[in-house]
Amino acid sequence: YNNITSDWITDTNYSAENLGYGTNYSFAVKARNADGLESDYATTSTSTIGYPDIPTDVSAVAGDGQATIYFSSTHDGGSPITNYWIMSPDDENIWVDATSSPAIVPNLTNGQSYTFTVQAFNTFGGLSPSSPSAPIVPNPPVITPPVSSGGGGGVITIAPITLLADKSADAPLFSILGGQNVSSPNLQIVFNANPDTVSGYALSLDPNFNNTSIAKYGTSTNFTLTDKPGKYQLYARLYSKTGTYLQGQVAVDYEIPSTEKDQPKAVVAPVVKTLPAVKIDQKLTNRLKGKLLIQVENSGDVWYVSPRDGARRAIGQNADILTALRQQATGISNANLNKIPTAASSLANLTQDSDHDGYPDNTELVNGYNPNGPGKLVINKNFAGQQKGKFFLQVQNRGELWYVNPADGKRYFLNSSADALSLIKKLGLGISNQNLAKIAIKK
């Protein structure tokens, strides 16, 4: 042990300073009375909180307009990792907030090359992003005709899928069409393909594989059917290392015996009120780009008119409104965010100290200082004017959400759904059903 106090102290509390982030420490303490008699040492151990390690082994598998990202995470910095940011150095608008590996990055352009980085965060914050993955190129699906096992070259080689049943005696009876019975919805899928040409696979009950991730190829995996009676079809795809896939004859039909009590009850479809078809008003759209609209004739539903395409998106009005607004945001660097002036009235909850200089971020912003490093803020009016009406995520910090008000050009911090609702009440514009229908809608 090294002495960290220069003399005996009388206070029973002591703060050890200048310790390393995310480091384990042991401390020993002993007492001395007025007669000079000393006790034995009592020891304790603890860890300081620091940044999580930079993720490693980042790789990507190309899909149709998307990519599946794999990565590994090591030390969490003494505090559990809360989330990961997946970004592309090739397109600053690509940003996905993920909780684990693998994760899907949607809305990519087919035929364009992408690399990806991953950044880990805990309650303390995050270090820099990882090294970029090897480049991949998303492509439209190219269905290769089935070939027999033993083929070669650059095509996918596949043999029929084998299905192994879970023999759980208490499970409901399942049957594969064709007479083979299984006794559980928990199936083991065994692939027999050439690992030299196959990079990944996907399983789905949806023939279009919507919202289905691509997994790294292995010889077997597990798949669980729904326990609701009916006929099912399990589809499988094997992906080549160039992003093409084989589907074709690897679909397998399932049938679960139905019982009378399991038959679905008739459901009366609700009556949905829709706005009448109206010609799009481009002048009105241009005037409302970037603004938050309150549909006053329909219980106060909230809409956001994107300044990028002029289409309106439904935001809703519930407690999860912050999530809906985050989905409209794009990533922005600290350097660019600092060019936009802030609305001091929105900063009450921005209390973290991002640069660890002893001053909370809101105090530094109100006084014109950079909360992410030394020096004063330098506002760029031209740049700020180009960002009016946009939502941004501060990707180099902890994903703070900001909205640039079209009216005053200032950015407003949104820490919670309560903040979002308060901002909408303050800045939102009421609009009638008739005028709302004149603005194009995008889901």
Tab-separated table of C-alpha atoms in Angstrom:
chain	number	residue	atom	x	y	z
A	1	TYR	CA	0.000	0.000	0.000
A	2	ASN	CA	1.044	3.622	-0.629
A	3	ASN	CA	0.190	6.412	1.800
A	4	ILE	CA	-2.465	8.735	0.384
A	5	THR	CA	-2.678	10.984	3.495
A	6	SER	CA	0.348	12.915	4.660
A	7	ASP	CA	-0.657	12.662	8.337
A	8	TRP	CA	-3.344	11.284	10.626
A	9	ILE	CA	-6.816	12.729	9.979
A	10	THR	CA	-9.712	13.192	12.408
A	11	ASP	CA	-12.606	13.010	9.947
A	12	THR	CA	-14.176	9.596	9.343
A	13	ASN	CA	-14.762	10.465	5.656
A	14	TYR	CA	-11.982	10.860	3.122
A	15	SER	CA	-12.075	11.418	-0.641
A	16	ALA	CA	-9.256	9.827	-2.635
A	17	GLU	CA	-8.584	11.965	-5.703
A	18	ASN	CA	-6.723	11.655	-9.021
A	19	LEU	CA	-7.599	7.982	-9.415
A	20	GLY	CA	-7.733	6.246	-12.765
A	21	TYR	CA	-11.029	5.666	-14.550
A	22	GLY	CA	-12.416	2.121	-14.500
A	23	THR	CA	-9.694	0.847	-12.163
A	24	ASN	CA	-9.786	-1.524	-9.160
A	25	TYR	CA	-8.365	-0.118	-5.912
A	26	SER	CA	-7.804	-1.537	-2.416
A	27	PHE	CA	-7.620	0.733	0.640
A	28	ALA	CA	-6.324	0.050	4.151
A	29	VAL	CA	-7.274	2.146	7.214
A	30	LYS	CA	-6.138	1.991	10.846
A	31	ALA	CA	-7.033	4.087	13.916
A	32	ARG	CA	-4.951	5.650	16.714
A	33	ASN	CA	-6.223	6.855	20.100
A	34	ALA	CA	-5.049	9.698	22.317
A	35	ASP	CA	-2.533	7.420	24.036
A	36	GLY	CA	-0.856	6.611	20.745
A	37	LEU	CA	-2.121	3.032	20.563
A	38	GLU	CA	-2.888	1.891	17.012
A	39	SER	CA	-5.366	-0.674	15.671
A	40	ASP	CA	-4.755	-3.268	12.978
A	41	TYR	CA	-5.481	-2.290	9.376
A	42	ALA	CA	-9.004	-2.768	8.010
A	43	THR	CA	-9.153	-3.178	4.236
A	44	THR	CA	-11.730	-2.647	1.532
A	45	SER	CA	-11.765	-2.742	-2.264
A	46	THR	CA	-13.735	-0.796	-4.846
A	47	SER	CA	-13.643	0.190	-8.510
A	48	THR	CA	-13.875	3.608	-10.086
A	49	ILE	CA	-16.270	4.144	-12.965
A	50	GLY	CA	-14.762	4.893	-16.340
A	51	TYR	CA	-15.498	4.619	-20.018
A	52	PRO	CA	-16.194	1.178	-21.491
A	53	ASP	CA	-13.545	-0.253	-23.795
A	54	ILE	CA	-13.827	0.405	-27.512
A	55	PRO	CA	-15.701	-2.492	-29.206
A	56	THR	CA	-13.651	-4.929	-31.288
A	57	ASP	CA	-14.200	-7.500	-34.049
A	58	VAL	CA	-16.597	-5.215	-35.933
A	59	SER	CA	-17.914	-6.889	-39.092
A	60	ALA	CA	-20.880	-6.420	-41.409
A	61	VAL	CA	-23.001	-8.699	-43.597
A	62	ALA	CA	-24.733	-7.040	-46.548
A	63	GLY	CA	-28.457	-7.428	-47.195
A	64	ASP	CA	-31.093	-5.817	-49.377
A	65	GLY	CA	-30.916	-2.125	-48.423
A	66	GLN	CA	-29.529	-3.001	-45.009
A	67	ALA	CA	-26.579	-4.482	-43.157
A	68	THR	CA	-26.276	-6.696	-40.081
A	69	ILE	CA	-23.460	-5.556	-37.785
A	70	TYR	CA	-21.551	-7.865	-35.435
A	71	PHE	CA	-19.136	-6.735	-32.723
A	72	SER	CA	-17.535	-7.766	-29.438
A	73	SER	CA	-17.386	-5.799	-26.197
A	74	THR	CA	-14.831	-6.323	-23.410
A	75	HIS	CA	-14.487	-4.217	-20.230
A	76	ASP	CA	-17.541	-2.138	-19.291
A	77	GLY	CA	-15.558	0.487	-17.358
A	78	GLY	CA	-17.005	-0.513	-13.991
A	79	SER	CA	-20.596	0.307	-14.961
A	80	PRO	CA	-22.903	-1.829	-17.156
A	81	ILE	CA	-22.956	-0.854	-20.820
A	82	THR	CA	-26.258	0.876	-21.612
A	83	ASN	CA	-26.144	1.051	-25.419
A	84	TYR	CA	-24.047	1.051	-28.560
A	85	TRP	CA	-24.010	3.533	-31.432
A	86	ILE	CA	-23.472	2.153	-34.904
A	87	MET	CA	-22.362	4.740	-37.455
A	88	SER	CA	-20.855	4.805	-40.918
A	89	PRO	CA	-17.839	7.002	-41.773
A	90	ASP	CA	-19.214	7.005	-45.327
A	91	ASP	CA	-22.548	8.689	-44.485
A	92	GLU	CA	-23.023	10.955	-41.441
A	93	ASN	CA	-26.798	10.433	-41.586
A	94	ILE	CA	-26.455	6.738	-40.676
A	95	TRP	CA	-26.924	6.213	-36.944
A	96	VAL	CA	-28.440	3.264	-35.073
A	97	ASP	CA	-28.844	2.997	-31.295
A	98	ALA	CA	-28.399	-0.695	-30.406
A	99	THR	CA	-28.381	-2.680	-27.169
A	100	SER	CA	-26.427	-5.746	-28.298
A	101	SER	CA	-24.778	-7.560	-31.182
A	102	PRO	CA	-25.909	-8.241	-33.866
A	103	ALA	CA	-27.845	-5.140	-34.913
A	104	ILE	CA	-29.512	-4.157	-38.184
A	105	VAL	CA	-28.695	-0.895	-39.970
A	106	PRO	CA	-31.647	-0.137	-42.310
A	107	ASN	CA	-32.244	2.368	-45.112
A	108	LEU	CA	-28.962	1.829	-46.964
A	109	THR	CA	-28.527	2.501	-50.675
A	110	ASN	CA	-28.049	-0.638	-52.740
A	111	GLY	CA	-24.845	-0.605	-54.773
A	112	GLN	CA	-23.072	1.854	-52.433
A	113	SER	CA	-20.082	0.786	-50.325
A	114	TYR	CA	-20.300	1.210	-46.536
A	115	THR	CA	-18.048	0.672	-43.550
A	116	PHE	CA	-19.315	0.791	-39.956
A	117	THR	CA	-17.999	1.740	-36.531
A	118	VAL	CA	-19.389	0.894	-33.095
A	119	GLN	CA	-19.168	3.042	-29.942
A	120	ALA	CA	-20.017	1.702	-26.461
A	121	PHE	CA	-21.613	3.765	-23.674
A	122	ASN	CA	-22.232	3.352	-19.961
A	123	THR	CA	-23.570	5.853	-17.409
A	124	PHE	CA	-20.204	7.648	-17.486
A	125	GLY	CA	-20.166	8.138	-21.242
A	126	GLY	CA	-18.204	6.623	-24.115
A	127	LEU	CA	-14.766	6.623	-25.720
A	128	SER	CA	-14.165	7.024	-29.434
A	129	PRO	CA	-15.783	4.702	-31.992
A	130	SER	CA	-14.152	1.448	-33.033
A	131	SER	CA	-12.030	0.884	-36.098
A	132	PRO	CA	-14.262	0.597	-39.165
A	133	SER	CA	-15.438	-2.739	-40.459
A	134	ALA	CA	-14.415	-4.082	-43.824
A	135	PRO	CA	-16.538	-2.467	-46.577
A	136	ILE	CA	-19.748	-4.137	-47.726
A	137	VAL	CA	-22.110	-3.308	-50.584
A	138	PRO	CA	-25.878	-3.852	-50.077
A	139	ASN	CA	-27.562	-5.293	-53.161
A	140	PRO	CA	-31.070	-6.197	-54.262
A	141	PRO	CA	-31.803	-9.880	-53.703
A	142	VAL	CA	-30.492	-12.211	-56.366
A	143	ILE	CA	-32.146	-15.608	-56.051
A	144	THR	CA	-29.766	-18.342	-57.115
A	145	PRO	CA	-31.329	-21.622	-58.296
A	146	PRO	CA	-30.765	-24.493	-55.849
A	147	VAL	CA	-27.707	-26.589	-56.501
A	148	SER	CA	-26.762	-29.906	-55.027
A	149	SER	CA	-24.386	-30.443	-52.139
A	150	GLY	CA	-20.872	-30.807	-53.407
A	151	GLY	CA	-21.052	-27.923	-55.890
A	152	GLY	CA	-18.368	-25.284	-55.858
A	153	GLY	CA	-17.317	-21.914	-57.191
A	154	GLY	CA	-18.856	-18.700	-55.912
A	155	VAL	CA	-22.435	-19.901	-55.618
A	156	ILE	CA	-24.174	-21.024	-52.453
A	157	THR	CA	-24.040	-24.760	-51.982
A	158	ILE	CA	-26.904	-26.252	-50.022
A	159	ALA	CA	-28.468	-29.555	-49.146
A	160	PRO	CA	-32.036	-29.935	-47.813
A	161	ILE	CA	-32.701	-28.552	-44.344
A	162	THR	CA	-32.993	-31.175	-41.614
A	163	LEU	CA	-35.474	-30.610	-38.784
A	164	LEU	CA	-34.969	-32.213	-35.393
A	165	ALA	CA	-37.891	-32.252	-32.946
A	166	ASP	CA	-37.704	-31.409	-29.267
A	167	LYS	CA	-39.202	-34.516	-27.581
A	168	SER	CA	-40.878	-32.733	-24.675
A	169	ALA	CA	-43.705	-35.015	-23.499
A	170	ASP	CA	-45.882	-32.231	-22.076
A	171	ALA	CA	-45.695	-29.992	-25.141
A	172	PRO	CA	-48.663	-29.724	-27.532
A	173	LEU	CA	-48.464	-31.993	-30.562
A	174	PHE	CA	-47.033	-30.477	-33.733
A	175	SER	CA	-46.900	-32.153	-37.118
A	176	ILE	CA	-44.844	-31.467	-40.186
A	177	LEU	CA	-46.961	-31.735	-43.310
A	178	GLY	CA	-46.218	-35.101	-44.820
A	179	GLY	CA	-46.921	-37.101	-41.681
A	180	GLN	CA	-43.823	-36.548	-39.529
A	181	ASN	CA	-44.823	-35.521	-35.983
A	182	VAL	CA	-42.946	-33.360	-33.508
A	183	SER	CA	-44.017	-32.727	-29.939
A	184	SER	CA	-42.839	-29.167	-29.349
A	185	PRO	CA	-42.732	-25.813	-31.140
A	186	ASN	CA	-39.007	-25.660	-30.303
A	187	LEU	CA	-37.202	-26.853	-33.423
A	188	GLN	CA	-33.552	-27.387	-34.121
A	189	ILE	CA	-32.638	-26.436	-37.683
A	190	VAL	CA	-29.608	-28.195	-39.130
A	191	PHE	CA	-28.018	-26.759	-42.274
A	192	ASN	CA	-25.798	-28.756	-44.564
A	193	ALA	CA	-24.113	-26.141	-46.733
A	194	ASN	CA	-20.615	-25.261	-47.879
A	195	PRO	CA	-19.088	-22.862	-45.284
A	196	ASP	CA	-16.539	-21.700	-47.867
A	197	THR	CA	-19.270	-19.999	-49.897
A	198	VAL	CA	-21.933	-19.233	-47.268
A	199	SER	CA	-21.549	-16.281	-44.854
A	200	GLY	CA	-24.948	-16.068	-43.142
A	201	TYR	CA	-28.506	-17.319	-42.843
A	202	ALA	CA	-31.961	-16.043	-41.899
A	203	LEU	CA	-35.110	-17.834	-40.691
A	204	SER	CA	-38.593	-16.363	-40.761
A	205	LEU	CA	-42.294	-17.139	-40.949
A	206	ASP	CA	-42.536	-14.154	-43.296
A	207	PRO	CA	-41.652	-15.003	-46.923
A	208	ASN	CA	-40.390	-11.433	-47.390
A	209	PHE	CA	-38.152	-11.624	-44.299
A	210	ASN	CA	-39.228	-8.189	-43.048
A	211	ASN	CA	-37.377	-7.100	-39.870
A	212	THR	CA	-35.356	-10.319	-39.925
A	213	SER	CA	-31.646	-10.138	-39.142
A	214	ILE	CA	-28.946	-12.128	-40.897
A	215	ALA	CA	-26.970	-14.377	-38.563
A	216	LYS	CA	-23.476	-15.727	-39.096
A	217	TYR	CA	-23.587	-19.138	-40.726
A	218	GLY	CA	-23.417	-22.194	-38.474
A	219	THR	CA	-24.375	-25.807	-38.935
A	220	SER	CA	-27.398	-25.623	-36.616
A	221	THR	CA	-29.632	-23.182	-34.805
A	222	ASN	CA	-32.902	-23.142	-32.853
A	223	PHE	CA	-36.231	-21.716	-33.997
A	224	THR	CA	-39.448	-21.452	-31.955
A	225	LEU	CA	-42.855	-21.422	-33.603
A	226	THR	CA	-45.800	-19.593	-32.129
A	227	ASP	CA	-47.970	-21.850	-29.956
A	228	LYS	CA	-51.180	-20.743	-31.676
A	229	PRO	CA	-52.876	-23.516	-33.736
A	230	GLY	CA	-52.771	-23.217	-37.494
A	231	LYS	CA	-50.622	-23.908	-40.555
A	232	TYR	CA	-47.149	-22.414	-40.688
A	233	GLN	CA	-44.415	-22.177	-43.236
A	234	LEU	CA	-40.828	-21.683	-42.161
A	235	TYR	CA	-38.635	-19.951	-44.706
A	236	ALA	CA	-34.854	-20.029	-44.737
A	237	ARG	CA	-32.251	-18.122	-46.680
A	238	LEU	CA	-28.555	-18.777	-47.009
A	239	TYR	CA	-26.412	-15.777	-47.967
A	240	SER	CA	-23.253	-15.891	-50.037
A	241	LYS	CA	-20.265	-13.744	-49.223
A	242	THR	CA	-21.300	-11.368	-52.010
A	243	GLY	CA	-24.734	-10.692	-50.460
A	244	THR	CA	-26.824	-12.864	-52.793
A	245	TYR	CA	-29.041	-15.475	-51.219
A	246	LEU	CA	-30.747	-18.765	-51.905
A	247	GLN	CA	-34.320	-19.342	-50.774
A	248	GLY	CA	-36.272	-21.465	-53.213
A	249	GLN	CA	-36.760	-25.016	-51.992
A	250	VAL	CA	-35.656	-24.541	-48.394
A	251	ALA	CA	-39.192	-23.594	-47.257
A	252	VAL	CA	-40.807	-26.195	-44.953
A	253	ASP	CA	-44.525	-26.432	-44.112
A	254	TYR	CA	-45.833	-27.014	-40.583
A	255	GLU	CA	-49.283	-27.810	-39.303
A	256	ILE	CA	-50.419	-27.555	-35.697
A	257	PRO	CA	-53.649	-29.498	-35.006
A	258	SER	CA	-56.468	-27.074	-34.315
A	259	THR	CA	-59.083	-27.546	-31.595
A	260	GLU	CA	-62.473	-25.927	-31.457
A	261	LYS	CA	-61.617	-23.893	-28.370
A	262	ASP	CA	-58.587	-22.469	-30.130
A	263	GLN	CA	-60.487	-21.167	-33.128
A	264	PRO	CA	-60.143	-17.395	-33.382
A	265	LYS	CA	-63.145	-15.353	-32.403
A	266	ALA	CA	-64.670	-12.953	-34.882
A	267	VAL	CA	-63.247	-9.495	-34.495
A	268	VAL	CA	-65.124	-6.398	-35.580
A	269	ALA	CA	-62.731	-4.022	-37.267
A	270	PRO	CA	-62.720	-0.552	-35.697
A	271	VAL	CA	-63.936	2.386	-37.728
A	272	VAL	CA	-60.926	4.486	-38.670
A	273	LYS	CA	-61.501	8.114	-39.521
A	274	THR	CA	-59.382	9.173	-42.467
A	275	LEU	CA	-58.889	12.579	-43.967
A	276	PRO	CA	-60.467	13.095	-47.393
A	277	ALA	CA	-58.157	12.995	-50.394
A	278	VAL	CA	-56.961	16.551	-51.073
A	279	LYS	CA	-54.450	17.953	-53.553
A	280	ILE	CA	-51.047	18.620	-51.978
A	281	ASP	CA	-50.470	22.337	-51.348
A	282	GLN	CA	-46.764	22.944	-51.986
A	283	LYS	CA	-46.800	26.547	-50.763
A	284	LEU	CA	-48.370	25.496	-47.461
A	285	THR	CA	-45.885	22.613	-47.189
A	286	ASN	CA	-42.881	24.890	-47.730
A	287	ARG	CA	-44.167	27.313	-45.091
A	288	LEU	CA	-44.558	24.537	-42.499
A	289	LYS	CA	-41.348	22.573	-43.153
A	290	GLY	CA	-39.546	21.741	-39.912
A	291	LYS	CA	-42.497	22.684	-37.723
A	292	LEU	CA	-44.478	20.700	-35.165
A	293	LEU	CA	-48.220	20.678	-35.865
A	294	ILE	CA	-51.085	19.993	-33.467
A	295	GLN	CA	-54.176	18.483	-35.110
A	296	VAL	CA	-56.707	20.501	-33.110
A	297	GLU	CA	-59.752	18.707	-34.556
A	298	ASN	CA	-58.450	15.236	-33.726
A	299	SER	CA	-57.651	15.141	-29.980
A	300	GLY	CA	-54.432	17.098	-30.380
A	301	ASP	CA	-52.413	14.551	-32.374
A	302	VAL	CA	-48.901	15.847	-33.126
A	303	TRP	CA	-47.243	15.835	-36.561
A	304	TYR	CA	-43.763	16.814	-37.697
A	305	VAL	CA	-43.155	18.177	-41.207
A	306	SER	CA	-39.678	17.078	-42.261
A	307	PRO	CA	-37.603	19.885	-43.798
A	308	ARG	CA	-35.851	17.275	-45.950
A	309	ASP	CA	-38.793	15.995	-48.014
A	310	GLY	CA	-41.744	18.126	-46.863
A	311	ALA	CA	-43.749	15.066	-45.756
A	312	ARG	CA	-45.456	14.896	-42.358
A	313	ARG	CA	-44.778	12.137	-39.836
A	314	ALA	CA	-47.133	11.130	-37.022
A	315	ILE	CA	-45.595	11.785	-33.595
A	316	GLY	CA	-48.629	11.028	-31.438
A	317	GLN	CA	-49.267	12.469	-28.000
A	318	ASN	CA	-48.409	9.705	-25.520
A	319	ALA	CA	-45.696	9.200	-22.919
A	320	ASP	CA	-43.316	7.722	-25.514
A	321	ILE	CA	-43.288	10.850	-27.647
A	322	LEU	CA	-39.527	11.343	-27.101
A	323	THR	CA	-38.801	8.047	-28.866
A	324	ALA	CA	-40.936	9.130	-31.819
A	325	LEU	CA	-39.010	12.407	-32.086
A	326	ARG	CA	-35.621	10.643	-31.830
A	327	GLN	CA	-36.610	8.601	-34.879
A	328	GLN	CA	-36.784	11.843	-36.876
A	329	ALA	CA	-33.267	12.895	-35.854
A	330	THR	CA	-29.895	12.547	-37.558
A	331	GLY	CA	-26.481	12.455	-35.932
A	332	ILE	CA	-24.389	15.602	-35.540
A	333	SER	CA	-20.841	16.137	-34.300
A	334	ASN	CA	-20.066	18.321	-31.279
A	335	ALA	CA	-18.186	20.759	-33.515
A	336	ASN	CA	-21.196	21.329	-35.781
A	337	LEU	CA	-23.707	21.405	-32.921
A	338	ASN	CA	-21.674	24.135	-31.208
A	339	LYS	CA	-22.200	26.378	-34.258
A	340	ILE	CA	-25.942	26.606	-33.465
A	341	PRO	CA	-27.063	29.005	-30.679
A	342	THR	CA	-28.902	27.490	-27.718
A	343	ALA	CA	-32.218	28.387	-26.099
A	344	ALA	CA	-31.273	28.960	-22.454
A	345	SER	CA	-34.828	28.189	-21.297
A	346	SER	CA	-34.451	24.539	-22.387
A	347	LEU	CA	-31.200	23.736	-20.566
A	348	ALA	CA	-32.386	23.143	-16.994
A	349	ASN	CA	-31.930	19.358	-17.236
A	350	LEU	CA	-28.588	19.428	-19.093
A	351	THR	CA	-26.651	19.000	-15.855
A	352	GLN	CA	-23.866	16.580	-16.847
A	353	ASP	CA	-20.267	17.800	-17.047
A	354	SER	CA	-19.168	16.414	-20.428
A	355	ASP	CA	-15.601	17.778	-20.316
A	356	HIS	CA	-15.125	17.136	-16.547
A	357	ASP	CA	-13.992	20.691	-15.854
A	358	GLY	CA	-16.202	21.183	-12.790
A	359	TYR	CA	-18.914	23.146	-14.589
A	360	PRO	CA	-22.207	21.568	-15.761
A	361	ASP	CA	-22.958	21.778	-19.481
A	362	ASN	CA	-25.953	24.105	-19.043
A	363	THR	CA	-23.853	26.655	-17.121
A	364	GLU	CA	-21.179	26.652	-19.816
A	365	LEU	CA	-23.710	26.995	-22.649
A	366	VAL	CA	-25.570	29.880	-21.005
A	367	ASN	CA	-22.254	31.718	-20.596
A	368	GLY	CA	-21.086	30.989	-24.126
A	369	TYR	CA	-18.476	28.337	-23.328
A	370	ASN	CA	-17.849	25.007	-25.045
A	371	PRO	CA	-19.232	22.239	-22.767
A	372	ASN	CA	-17.148	19.575	-24.552
A	373	GLY	CA	-13.708	21.154	-24.198
A	374	PRO	CA	-11.810	24.392	-23.715
A	375	GLY	CA	-12.696	27.778	-25.164
A	376	LYS	CA	-15.777	29.757	-26.097
A	377	LEU	CA	-18.477	28.802	-28.577
A	378	VAL	CA	-18.230	30.229	-32.102
A	379	ILE	CA	-21.704	30.577	-33.634
A	380	ASN	CA	-22.001	30.188	-37.414
A	381	LYS	CA	-25.204	31.924	-38.463
A	382	ASN	CA	-25.150	30.588	-42.027
A	383	PHE	CA	-24.739	27.003	-40.868
A	384	ALA	CA	-27.329	27.432	-38.100
A	385	GLY	CA	-29.832	28.848	-40.583
A	386	GLN	CA	-29.494	25.762	-42.776
A	387	GLN	CA	-30.429	23.493	-39.836
A	388	LYS	CA	-33.748	25.132	-38.931
A	389	GLY	CA	-36.532	22.657	-38.242
A	390	LYS	CA	-34.222	19.644	-37.846
A	391	PHE	CA	-33.816	17.208	-34.948
A	392	PHE	CA	-30.275	16.153	-34.056
A	393	LEU	CA	-28.674	13.472	-31.894
A	394	GLN	CA	-25.367	14.484	-30.297
A	395	VAL	CA	-23.521	11.325	-31.321
A	396	GLN	CA	-20.171	12.197	-29.709
A	397	ASN	CA	-21.720	12.555	-26.266
A	398	ARG	CA	-24.632	10.421	-24.996
A	399	GLY	CA	-27.151	10.882	-27.797
A	400	GLU	CA	-28.733	14.081	-26.450
A	401	LEU	CA	-31.725	15.161	-28.565
A	402	TRP	CA	-31.898	18.741	-29.894
A	403	TYR	CA	-34.494	20.574	-31.988
A	404	VAL	CA	-33.637	23.700	-34.002
A	405	ASN	CA	-36.672	25.968	-33.879
A	406	PRO	CA	-37.440	27.409	-37.344
A	407	ALA	CA	-38.747	30.625	-35.789
A	408	ASP	CA	-35.654	31.738	-33.829
A	409	GLY	CA	-32.915	29.407	-35.163
A	410	LYS	CA	-31.993	28.267	-31.651
A	411	ARG	CA	-31.558	24.674	-30.541
A	412	TYR	CA	-33.712	23.299	-27.728
A	413	PHE	CA	-32.614	20.395	-25.493
A	414	LEU	CA	-35.136	17.566	-25.026
A	415	ASN	CA	-34.292	15.375	-22.048
A	416	SER	CA	-37.619	13.553	-21.586
A	417	SER	CA	-41.106	13.112	-23.020
A	418	ALA	CA	-42.245	15.785	-20.559
A	419	ASP	CA	-39.729	18.198	-22.127
A	420	ALA	CA	-40.988	17.227	-25.589
A	421	LEU	CA	-44.637	17.847	-24.679
A	422	SER	CA	-43.712	21.179	-23.106
A	423	LEU	CA	-41.813	22.182	-26.262
A	424	ILE	CA	-44.766	21.207	-28.483
A	425	LYS	CA	-47.147	23.273	-26.368
A	426	LYS	CA	-44.752	26.229	-26.628
A	427	LEU	CA	-43.700	26.009	-30.277
A	428	GLY	CA	-46.355	23.821	-31.952
A	429	LEU	CA	-48.835	25.272	-34.435
A	430	GLY	CA	-52.506	24.311	-34.464
A	431	ILE	CA	-53.806	23.034	-37.794
A	432	SER	CA	-57.207	21.966	-39.111
A	433	ASN	CA	-57.903	18.576	-40.671
A	434	GLN	CA	-58.508	20.265	-44.019
A	435	ASN	CA	-55.114	21.995	-44.102
A	436	LEU	CA	-53.289	18.986	-42.661
A	437	ALA	CA	-54.590	16.856	-45.533
A	438	LYS	CA	-52.843	19.209	-47.959
A	439	ILE	CA	-49.436	18.057	-46.693
A	440	ALA	CA	-48.051	14.734	-47.964
A	441	ILE	CA	-47.845	11.976	-45.343
A	442	LYS	CA	-45.061	9.457	-44.825
A	443	LYS	CA	-45.259	6.559	-42.364
